[in-house]
GROMACS .gro file of C-alpha atoms in nm:
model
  293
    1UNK     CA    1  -7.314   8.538   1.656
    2UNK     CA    2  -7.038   8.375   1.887
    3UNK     CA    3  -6.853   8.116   1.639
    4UNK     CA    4  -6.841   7.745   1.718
    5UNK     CA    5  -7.182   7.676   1.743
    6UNK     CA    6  -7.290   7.346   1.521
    7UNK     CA    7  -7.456   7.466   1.125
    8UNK     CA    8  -7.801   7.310   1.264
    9UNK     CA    9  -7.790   7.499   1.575
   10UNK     CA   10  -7.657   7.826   1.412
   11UNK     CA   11  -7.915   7.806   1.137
   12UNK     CA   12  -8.172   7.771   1.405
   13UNK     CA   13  -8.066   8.051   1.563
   14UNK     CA   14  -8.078   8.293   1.331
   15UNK     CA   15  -8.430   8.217   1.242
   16UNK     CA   16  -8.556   8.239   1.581
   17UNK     CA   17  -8.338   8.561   1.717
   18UNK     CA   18  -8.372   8.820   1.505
   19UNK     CA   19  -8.008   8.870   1.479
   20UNK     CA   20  -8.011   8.981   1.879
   21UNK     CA   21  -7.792   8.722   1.929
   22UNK     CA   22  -7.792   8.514   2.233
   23UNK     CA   23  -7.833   8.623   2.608
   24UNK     CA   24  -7.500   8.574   2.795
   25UNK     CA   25  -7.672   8.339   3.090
   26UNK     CA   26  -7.857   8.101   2.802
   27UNK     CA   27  -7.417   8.059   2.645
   28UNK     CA   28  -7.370   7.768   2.851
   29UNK     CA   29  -7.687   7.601   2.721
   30UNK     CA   30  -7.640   7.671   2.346
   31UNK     CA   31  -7.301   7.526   2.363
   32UNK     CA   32  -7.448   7.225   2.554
   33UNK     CA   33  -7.658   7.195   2.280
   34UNK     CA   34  -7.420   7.238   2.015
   35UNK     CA   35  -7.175   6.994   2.156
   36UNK     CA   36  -7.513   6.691   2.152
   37UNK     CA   37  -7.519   6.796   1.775
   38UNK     CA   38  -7.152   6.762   1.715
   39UNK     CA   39  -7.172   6.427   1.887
   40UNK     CA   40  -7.494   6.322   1.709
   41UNK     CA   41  -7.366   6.368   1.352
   42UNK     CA   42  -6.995   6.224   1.463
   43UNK     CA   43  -7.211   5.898   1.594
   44UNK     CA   44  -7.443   5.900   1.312
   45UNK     CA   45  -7.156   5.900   1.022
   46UNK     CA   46  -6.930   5.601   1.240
   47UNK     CA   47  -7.308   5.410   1.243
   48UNK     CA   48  -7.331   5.471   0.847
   49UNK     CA   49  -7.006   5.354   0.810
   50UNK     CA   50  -7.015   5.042   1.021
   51UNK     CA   51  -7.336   4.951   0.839
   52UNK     CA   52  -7.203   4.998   0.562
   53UNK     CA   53  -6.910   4.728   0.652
   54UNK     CA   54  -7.141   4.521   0.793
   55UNK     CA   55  -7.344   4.451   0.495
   56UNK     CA   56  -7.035   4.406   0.288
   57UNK     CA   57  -6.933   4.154   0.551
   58UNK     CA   58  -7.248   3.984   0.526
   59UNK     CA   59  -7.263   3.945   0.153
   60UNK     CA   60  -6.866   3.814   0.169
   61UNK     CA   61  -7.053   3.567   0.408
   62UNK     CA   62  -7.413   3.489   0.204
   63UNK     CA   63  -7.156   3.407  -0.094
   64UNK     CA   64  -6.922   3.200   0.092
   65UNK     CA   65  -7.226   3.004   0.209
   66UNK     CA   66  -7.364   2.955  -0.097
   67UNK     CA   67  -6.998   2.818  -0.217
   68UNK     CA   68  -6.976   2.573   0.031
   69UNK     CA   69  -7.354   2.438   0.029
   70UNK     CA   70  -7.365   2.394  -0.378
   71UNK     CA   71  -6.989   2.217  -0.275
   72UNK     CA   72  -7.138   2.043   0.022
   73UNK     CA   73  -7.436   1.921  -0.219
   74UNK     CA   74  -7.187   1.772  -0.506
   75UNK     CA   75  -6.975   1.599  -0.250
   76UNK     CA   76  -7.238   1.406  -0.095
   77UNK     CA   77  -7.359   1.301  -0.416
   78UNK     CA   78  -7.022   1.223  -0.574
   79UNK     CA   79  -6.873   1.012  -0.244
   80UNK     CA   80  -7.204   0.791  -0.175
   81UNK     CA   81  -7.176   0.716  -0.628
   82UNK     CA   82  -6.766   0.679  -0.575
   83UNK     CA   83  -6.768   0.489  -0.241
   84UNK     CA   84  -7.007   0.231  -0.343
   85UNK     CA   85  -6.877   0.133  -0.713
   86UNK     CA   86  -6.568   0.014  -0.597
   87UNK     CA   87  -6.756  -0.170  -0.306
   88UNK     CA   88  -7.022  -0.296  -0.539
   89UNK     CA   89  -6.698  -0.414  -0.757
   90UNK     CA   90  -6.553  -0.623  -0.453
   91UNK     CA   91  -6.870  -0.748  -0.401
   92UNK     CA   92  -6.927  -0.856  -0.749
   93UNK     CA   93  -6.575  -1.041  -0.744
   94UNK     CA   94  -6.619  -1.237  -0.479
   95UNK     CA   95  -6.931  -1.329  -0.577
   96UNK     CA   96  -6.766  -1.509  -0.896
   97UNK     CA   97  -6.476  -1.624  -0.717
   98UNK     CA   98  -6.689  -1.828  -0.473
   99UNK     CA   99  -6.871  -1.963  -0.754
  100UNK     CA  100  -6.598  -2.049  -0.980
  101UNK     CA  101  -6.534  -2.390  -1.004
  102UNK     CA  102  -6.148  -2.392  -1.142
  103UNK     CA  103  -5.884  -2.211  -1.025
  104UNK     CA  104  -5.770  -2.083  -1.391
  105UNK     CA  105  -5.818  -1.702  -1.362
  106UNK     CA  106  -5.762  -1.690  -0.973
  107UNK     CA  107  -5.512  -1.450  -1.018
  108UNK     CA  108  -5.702  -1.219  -1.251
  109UNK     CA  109  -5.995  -1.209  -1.035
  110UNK     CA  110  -5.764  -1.111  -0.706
  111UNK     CA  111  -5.553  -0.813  -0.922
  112UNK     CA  112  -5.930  -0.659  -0.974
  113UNK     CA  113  -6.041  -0.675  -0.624
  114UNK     CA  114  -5.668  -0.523  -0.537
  115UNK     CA  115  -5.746  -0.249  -0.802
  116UNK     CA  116  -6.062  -0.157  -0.634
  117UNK     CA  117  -5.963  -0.161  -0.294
  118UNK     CA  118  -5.662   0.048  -0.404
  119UNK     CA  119  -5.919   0.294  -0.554
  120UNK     CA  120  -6.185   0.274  -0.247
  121UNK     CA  121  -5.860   0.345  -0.020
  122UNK     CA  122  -5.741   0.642  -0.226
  123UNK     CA  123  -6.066   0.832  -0.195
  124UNK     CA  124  -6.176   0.732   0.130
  125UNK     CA  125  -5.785   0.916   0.200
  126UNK     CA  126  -5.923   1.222  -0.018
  127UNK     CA  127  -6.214   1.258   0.219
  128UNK     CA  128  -6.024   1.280   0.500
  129UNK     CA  129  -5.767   1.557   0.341
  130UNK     CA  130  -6.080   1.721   0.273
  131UNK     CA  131  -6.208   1.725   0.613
  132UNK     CA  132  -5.865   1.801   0.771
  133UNK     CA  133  -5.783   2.092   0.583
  134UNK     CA  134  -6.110   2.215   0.631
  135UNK     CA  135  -6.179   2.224   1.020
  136UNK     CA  136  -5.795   2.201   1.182
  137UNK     CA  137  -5.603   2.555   1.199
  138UNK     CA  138  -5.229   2.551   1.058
  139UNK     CA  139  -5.012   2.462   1.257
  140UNK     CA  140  -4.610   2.607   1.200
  141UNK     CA  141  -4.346   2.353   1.258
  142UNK     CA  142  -4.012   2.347   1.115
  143UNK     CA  143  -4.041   2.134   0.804
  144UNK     CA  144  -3.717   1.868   0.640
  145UNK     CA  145  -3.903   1.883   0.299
  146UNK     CA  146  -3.677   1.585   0.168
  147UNK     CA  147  -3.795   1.328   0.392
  148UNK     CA  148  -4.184   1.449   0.362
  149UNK     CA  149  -4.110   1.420  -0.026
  150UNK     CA  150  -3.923   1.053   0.068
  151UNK     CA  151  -4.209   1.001   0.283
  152UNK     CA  152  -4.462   1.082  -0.003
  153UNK     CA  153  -4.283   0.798  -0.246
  154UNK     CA  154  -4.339   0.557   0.060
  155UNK     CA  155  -4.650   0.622   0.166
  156UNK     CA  156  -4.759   0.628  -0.232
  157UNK     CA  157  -4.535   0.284  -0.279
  158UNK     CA  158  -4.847   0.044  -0.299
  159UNK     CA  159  -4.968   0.254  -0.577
  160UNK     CA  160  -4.887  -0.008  -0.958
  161UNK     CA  161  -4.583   0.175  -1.161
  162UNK     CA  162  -4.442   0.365  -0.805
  163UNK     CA  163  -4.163   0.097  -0.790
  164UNK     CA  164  -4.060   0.135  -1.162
  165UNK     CA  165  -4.104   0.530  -1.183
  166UNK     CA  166  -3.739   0.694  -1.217
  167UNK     CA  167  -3.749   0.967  -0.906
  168UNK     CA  168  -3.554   1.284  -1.003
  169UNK     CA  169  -3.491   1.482  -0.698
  170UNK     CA  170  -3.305   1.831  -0.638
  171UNK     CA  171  -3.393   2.056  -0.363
  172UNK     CA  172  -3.165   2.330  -0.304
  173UNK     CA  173  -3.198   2.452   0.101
  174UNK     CA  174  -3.100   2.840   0.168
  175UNK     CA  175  -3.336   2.906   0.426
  176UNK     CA  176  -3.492   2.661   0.705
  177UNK     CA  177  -3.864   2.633   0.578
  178UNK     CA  178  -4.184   2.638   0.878
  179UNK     CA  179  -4.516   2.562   0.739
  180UNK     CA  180  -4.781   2.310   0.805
  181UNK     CA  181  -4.623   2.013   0.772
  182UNK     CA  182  -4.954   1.793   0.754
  183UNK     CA  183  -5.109   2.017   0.455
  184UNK     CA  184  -4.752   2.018   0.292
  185UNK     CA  185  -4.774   1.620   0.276
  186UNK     CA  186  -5.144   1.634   0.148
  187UNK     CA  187  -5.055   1.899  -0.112
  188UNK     CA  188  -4.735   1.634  -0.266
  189UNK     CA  189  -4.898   1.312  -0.189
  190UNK     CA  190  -5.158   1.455  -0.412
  191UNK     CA  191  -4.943   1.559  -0.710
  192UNK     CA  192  -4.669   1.275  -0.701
  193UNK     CA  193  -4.965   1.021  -0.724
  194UNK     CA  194  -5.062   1.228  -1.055
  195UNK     CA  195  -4.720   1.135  -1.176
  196UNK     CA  196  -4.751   0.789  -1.096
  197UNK     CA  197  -5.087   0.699  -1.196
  198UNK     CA  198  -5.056   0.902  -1.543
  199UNK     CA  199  -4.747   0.698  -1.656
  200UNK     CA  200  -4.768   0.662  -2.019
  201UNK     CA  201  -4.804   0.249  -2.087
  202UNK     CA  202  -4.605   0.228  -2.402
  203UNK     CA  203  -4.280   0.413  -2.271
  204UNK     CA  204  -4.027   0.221  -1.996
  205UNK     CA  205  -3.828   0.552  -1.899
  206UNK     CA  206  -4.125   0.737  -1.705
  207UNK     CA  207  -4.016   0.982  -1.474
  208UNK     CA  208  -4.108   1.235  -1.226
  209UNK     CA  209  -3.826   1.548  -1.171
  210UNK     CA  210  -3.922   1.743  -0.854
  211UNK     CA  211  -3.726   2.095  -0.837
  212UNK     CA  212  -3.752   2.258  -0.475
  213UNK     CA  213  -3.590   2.554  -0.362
  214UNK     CA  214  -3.635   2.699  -0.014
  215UNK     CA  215  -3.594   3.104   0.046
  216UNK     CA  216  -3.637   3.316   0.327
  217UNK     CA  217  -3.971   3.422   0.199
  218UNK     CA  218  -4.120   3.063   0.012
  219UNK     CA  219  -4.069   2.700  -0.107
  220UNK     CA  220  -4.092   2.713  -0.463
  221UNK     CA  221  -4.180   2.330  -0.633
  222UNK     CA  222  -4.190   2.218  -0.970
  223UNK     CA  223  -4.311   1.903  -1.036
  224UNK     CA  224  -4.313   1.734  -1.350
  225UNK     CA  225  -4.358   1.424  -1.526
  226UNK     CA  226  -4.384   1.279  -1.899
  227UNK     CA  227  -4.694   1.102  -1.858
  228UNK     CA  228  -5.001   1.141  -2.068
  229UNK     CA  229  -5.053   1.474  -2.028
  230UNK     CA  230  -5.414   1.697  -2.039
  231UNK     CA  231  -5.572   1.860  -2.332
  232UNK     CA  232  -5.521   2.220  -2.310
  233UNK     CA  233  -5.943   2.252  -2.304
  234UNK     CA  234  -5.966   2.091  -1.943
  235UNK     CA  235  -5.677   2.223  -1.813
  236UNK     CA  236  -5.932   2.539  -1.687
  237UNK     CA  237  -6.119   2.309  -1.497
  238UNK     CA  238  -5.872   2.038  -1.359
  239UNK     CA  239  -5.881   2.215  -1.021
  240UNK     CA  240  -6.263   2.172  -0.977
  241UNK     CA  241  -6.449   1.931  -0.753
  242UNK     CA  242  -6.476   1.633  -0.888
  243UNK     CA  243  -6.370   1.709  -1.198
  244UNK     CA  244  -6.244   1.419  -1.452
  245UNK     CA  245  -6.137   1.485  -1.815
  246UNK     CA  246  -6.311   1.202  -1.921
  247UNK     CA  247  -6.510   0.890  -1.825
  248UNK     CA  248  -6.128   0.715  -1.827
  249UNK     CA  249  -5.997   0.961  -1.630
  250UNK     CA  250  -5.813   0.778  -1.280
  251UNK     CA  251  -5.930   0.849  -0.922
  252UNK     CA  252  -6.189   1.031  -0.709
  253UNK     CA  253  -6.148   1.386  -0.886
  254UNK     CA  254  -6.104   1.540  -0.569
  255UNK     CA  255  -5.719   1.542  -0.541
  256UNK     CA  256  -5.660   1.878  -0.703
  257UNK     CA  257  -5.965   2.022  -0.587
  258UNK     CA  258  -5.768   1.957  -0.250
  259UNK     CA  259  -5.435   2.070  -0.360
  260UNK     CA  260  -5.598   2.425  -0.420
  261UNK     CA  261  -5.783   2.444  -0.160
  262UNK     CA  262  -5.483   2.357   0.099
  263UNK     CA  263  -5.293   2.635  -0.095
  264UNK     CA  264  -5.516   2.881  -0.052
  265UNK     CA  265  -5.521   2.792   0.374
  266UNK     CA  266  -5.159   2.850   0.328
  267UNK     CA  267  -5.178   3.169   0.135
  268UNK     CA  268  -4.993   2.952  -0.169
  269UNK     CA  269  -5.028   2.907  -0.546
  270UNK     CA  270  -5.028   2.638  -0.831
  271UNK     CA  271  -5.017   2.710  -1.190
  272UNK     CA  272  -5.004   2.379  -1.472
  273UNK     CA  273  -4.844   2.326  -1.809
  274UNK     CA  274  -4.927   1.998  -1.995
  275UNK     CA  275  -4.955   1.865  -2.367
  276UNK     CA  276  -5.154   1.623  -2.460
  277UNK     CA  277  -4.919   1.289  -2.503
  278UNK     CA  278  -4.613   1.431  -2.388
  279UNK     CA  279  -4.604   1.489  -1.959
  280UNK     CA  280  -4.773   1.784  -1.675
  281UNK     CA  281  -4.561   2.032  -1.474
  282UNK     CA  282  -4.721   2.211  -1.221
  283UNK     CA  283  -4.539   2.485  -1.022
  284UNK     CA  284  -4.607   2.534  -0.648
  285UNK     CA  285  -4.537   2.856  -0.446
  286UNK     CA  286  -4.601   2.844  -0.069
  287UNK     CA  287  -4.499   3.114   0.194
  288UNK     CA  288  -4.206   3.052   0.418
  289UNK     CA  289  -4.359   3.132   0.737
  290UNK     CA  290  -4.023   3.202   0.900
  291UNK     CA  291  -4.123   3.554   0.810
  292UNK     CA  292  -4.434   3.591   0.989
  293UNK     CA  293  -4.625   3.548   0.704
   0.00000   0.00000   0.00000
C-alpha cells in the first residue's frame, strides 16, 4: 500500500482489495480521491470551528441585548417620572404665585421654581450625555485638561454652593494627553457637580482637590471632596442606573451610571472611597491615546 493516501480511503482499501494493492492506471484516481478527503475533513474542522465562534458571538450579542433592553425599559420609566415632577413643580408654583394676593413670600416662591428648573436642566443634560456617548464614535484630539477642568467649574457655575466651594487644583503635565475631549468633559462635569451638590451645610471650608497627572500611557485623576460622604453599603451600587442612596438623595441618578459607561468607551476606570459624614474620592484612569491605544 503506496503511503499518503487519506485513513478513510486507506481503510477502504484494504477491505475491498484483498491486500493486491492498487492497479498502477487507477493511482491517479485514488490520489484524486484522497486529496477530496483531505480537503473535506480540513473544510469540515474550519466549519466546526467557525460555528463554534459564531455561537459564542451570538450569545456575547443575545446578552448584550438583553442589557440594553432591561436598561432601555428603566430609562423610559425613570425620565417620563423625573422629567415631569420638576415640571409638575413649576406648574404648581405658578399656579400659587398667580393666585397670591401679597407679595410677602415672592421671593421664596421664585428660589423653588429656580430649584426645579435647575434640576429639570441637569437631567434633561444627563439624557443627552447618555445619548452622545452612546451613538457618536471617539473622536482623538489633543486635549488642555486645565481649561476643560476650568471649563467644567464654569459651565457648573449656576449650580447653589459652586461660587463658595474652595477649588484645589494641581495637574502635573509630562506627556501631551489625546482623548475624546467631549466624553472627557461629560466624565468631570459629572463628578465636580458631585462635589458641589454634596457640600456638607454645617461646614464653611468645603472643598474639592483635583490631582491630575498626565503620562505617556494615561491621565490619572483624583477627585475628592469633604462633603457628606456615602455609606459604605451603597457604595456597590452608586454606579447603577438610576440609582439614589435614598429618597433625599440629589439629581437624576444617572450621572455615574454615565461616568462608567463613558469610561468603559474609553477603555478607562473609576474606583470610590467615601465615609459617611466626612467627604468621596474617586480615582480616574483613562488611556493616553498618544500610544495608539
Amino acid at each position: 500500500m503506496k503511503s499518503g493516501y487519506n485513513k478513510i480511503l486507506t481503510r477502504q482499501i484494504r477491505k475491498y482489495s484483498n491486500g493486491d494493492g492498487i492497479p498502477e492506471n487507477l493511482e491517479p484516481l485514488f490520489k484524486s480521491i484522497s486529496l477530496f478527503y483531505d480537503n473535506f475533513e480540513r473544510d469540515q474542522k474550519l466549519v466546526e470551528r467557525v460555528m463554534d465562534l459564531s455561537s459564542d458571538e451570538l450569545m456575547d450579542s443575545n446578552l448584550e441585548l438583553k442589557k440594553l433592553n432591561e436598561e432601555m425599559d428603566r430609562f423610559v420609566y425613570s425620565t417620563s417620572h423625573d422629567l415631569r415632577a420638576p415640571l409638575l413643580s413649576i406648574l404648581g408654583l405658578l399656579n400659587i404665585i398667580e393666585n397670591e394676593n401679597t407679595q410677602y413670600d415672592i421671593k421664596g416662591y421664585l428660589k423653588l421654581l429656580r430649584d426645579s428648573t435647575v434640576k429639570l436642566d441637569r437631567f434633561i443634560s444627563d439624557i443627552i450625555d447618555y445619548s452622545r456617548n452612546t451613538r457618536l464614535e471617539i473622536n482623538c484630539v489633543e486635549v488642555d485638561f486645565s481649561s476643560l477642568i476650568d471649563d467644567s467649574f464654569k459651565h457648573l457655575n449656576y449650580m447653589p454652593g459652586c461660587s463658595t466651594l474652595l477649588k484645589l487644583i494641581n495637574i502635573d503635565n509630562h506627556a501631551t494627553l489625546y482623548s475624546d475631549d467631549r466624553r472627557l468633559s461629560i466624565i468631570f462635569n459629572n463628578l465636580i457637580s458631585n462635589a458641589i451638590k454634596y457640600q456638607k451645610s454645617d461646614i464653611e471650608d468645603s472643598f474639592v482637590n483635583i490631582e491630575a497627572e498626565i503620562s505617556h500611557t494615561e491621565l490619572r485623576v483624583e477627585i475628592e471632596d469633604n462633603g457628606v460622604g456615602i455609606a459604605e453599603q451603597y457604595l456597590k451600587n452608586i454606579f447603577d442606573m438610576f440609582y439614589r442612596a435614598s429618597p433625599e438623595a440629589k439629581g437624576s441618578g444617572l450621572g455615574l451610571y454615565i461616568v462608567q459607561e463613558t469610561l468603559e468607551k474609553l477603555n478607562g476606570s473609576i474606583e470610590v472611597e467615601s465615609t459617611l459624614g466626612k467627604g468621596t474620592k474617586f480615582t480616574v484612569i483613562i488611556p493616553n491615546m498618544t500610544l495608539g491605544s
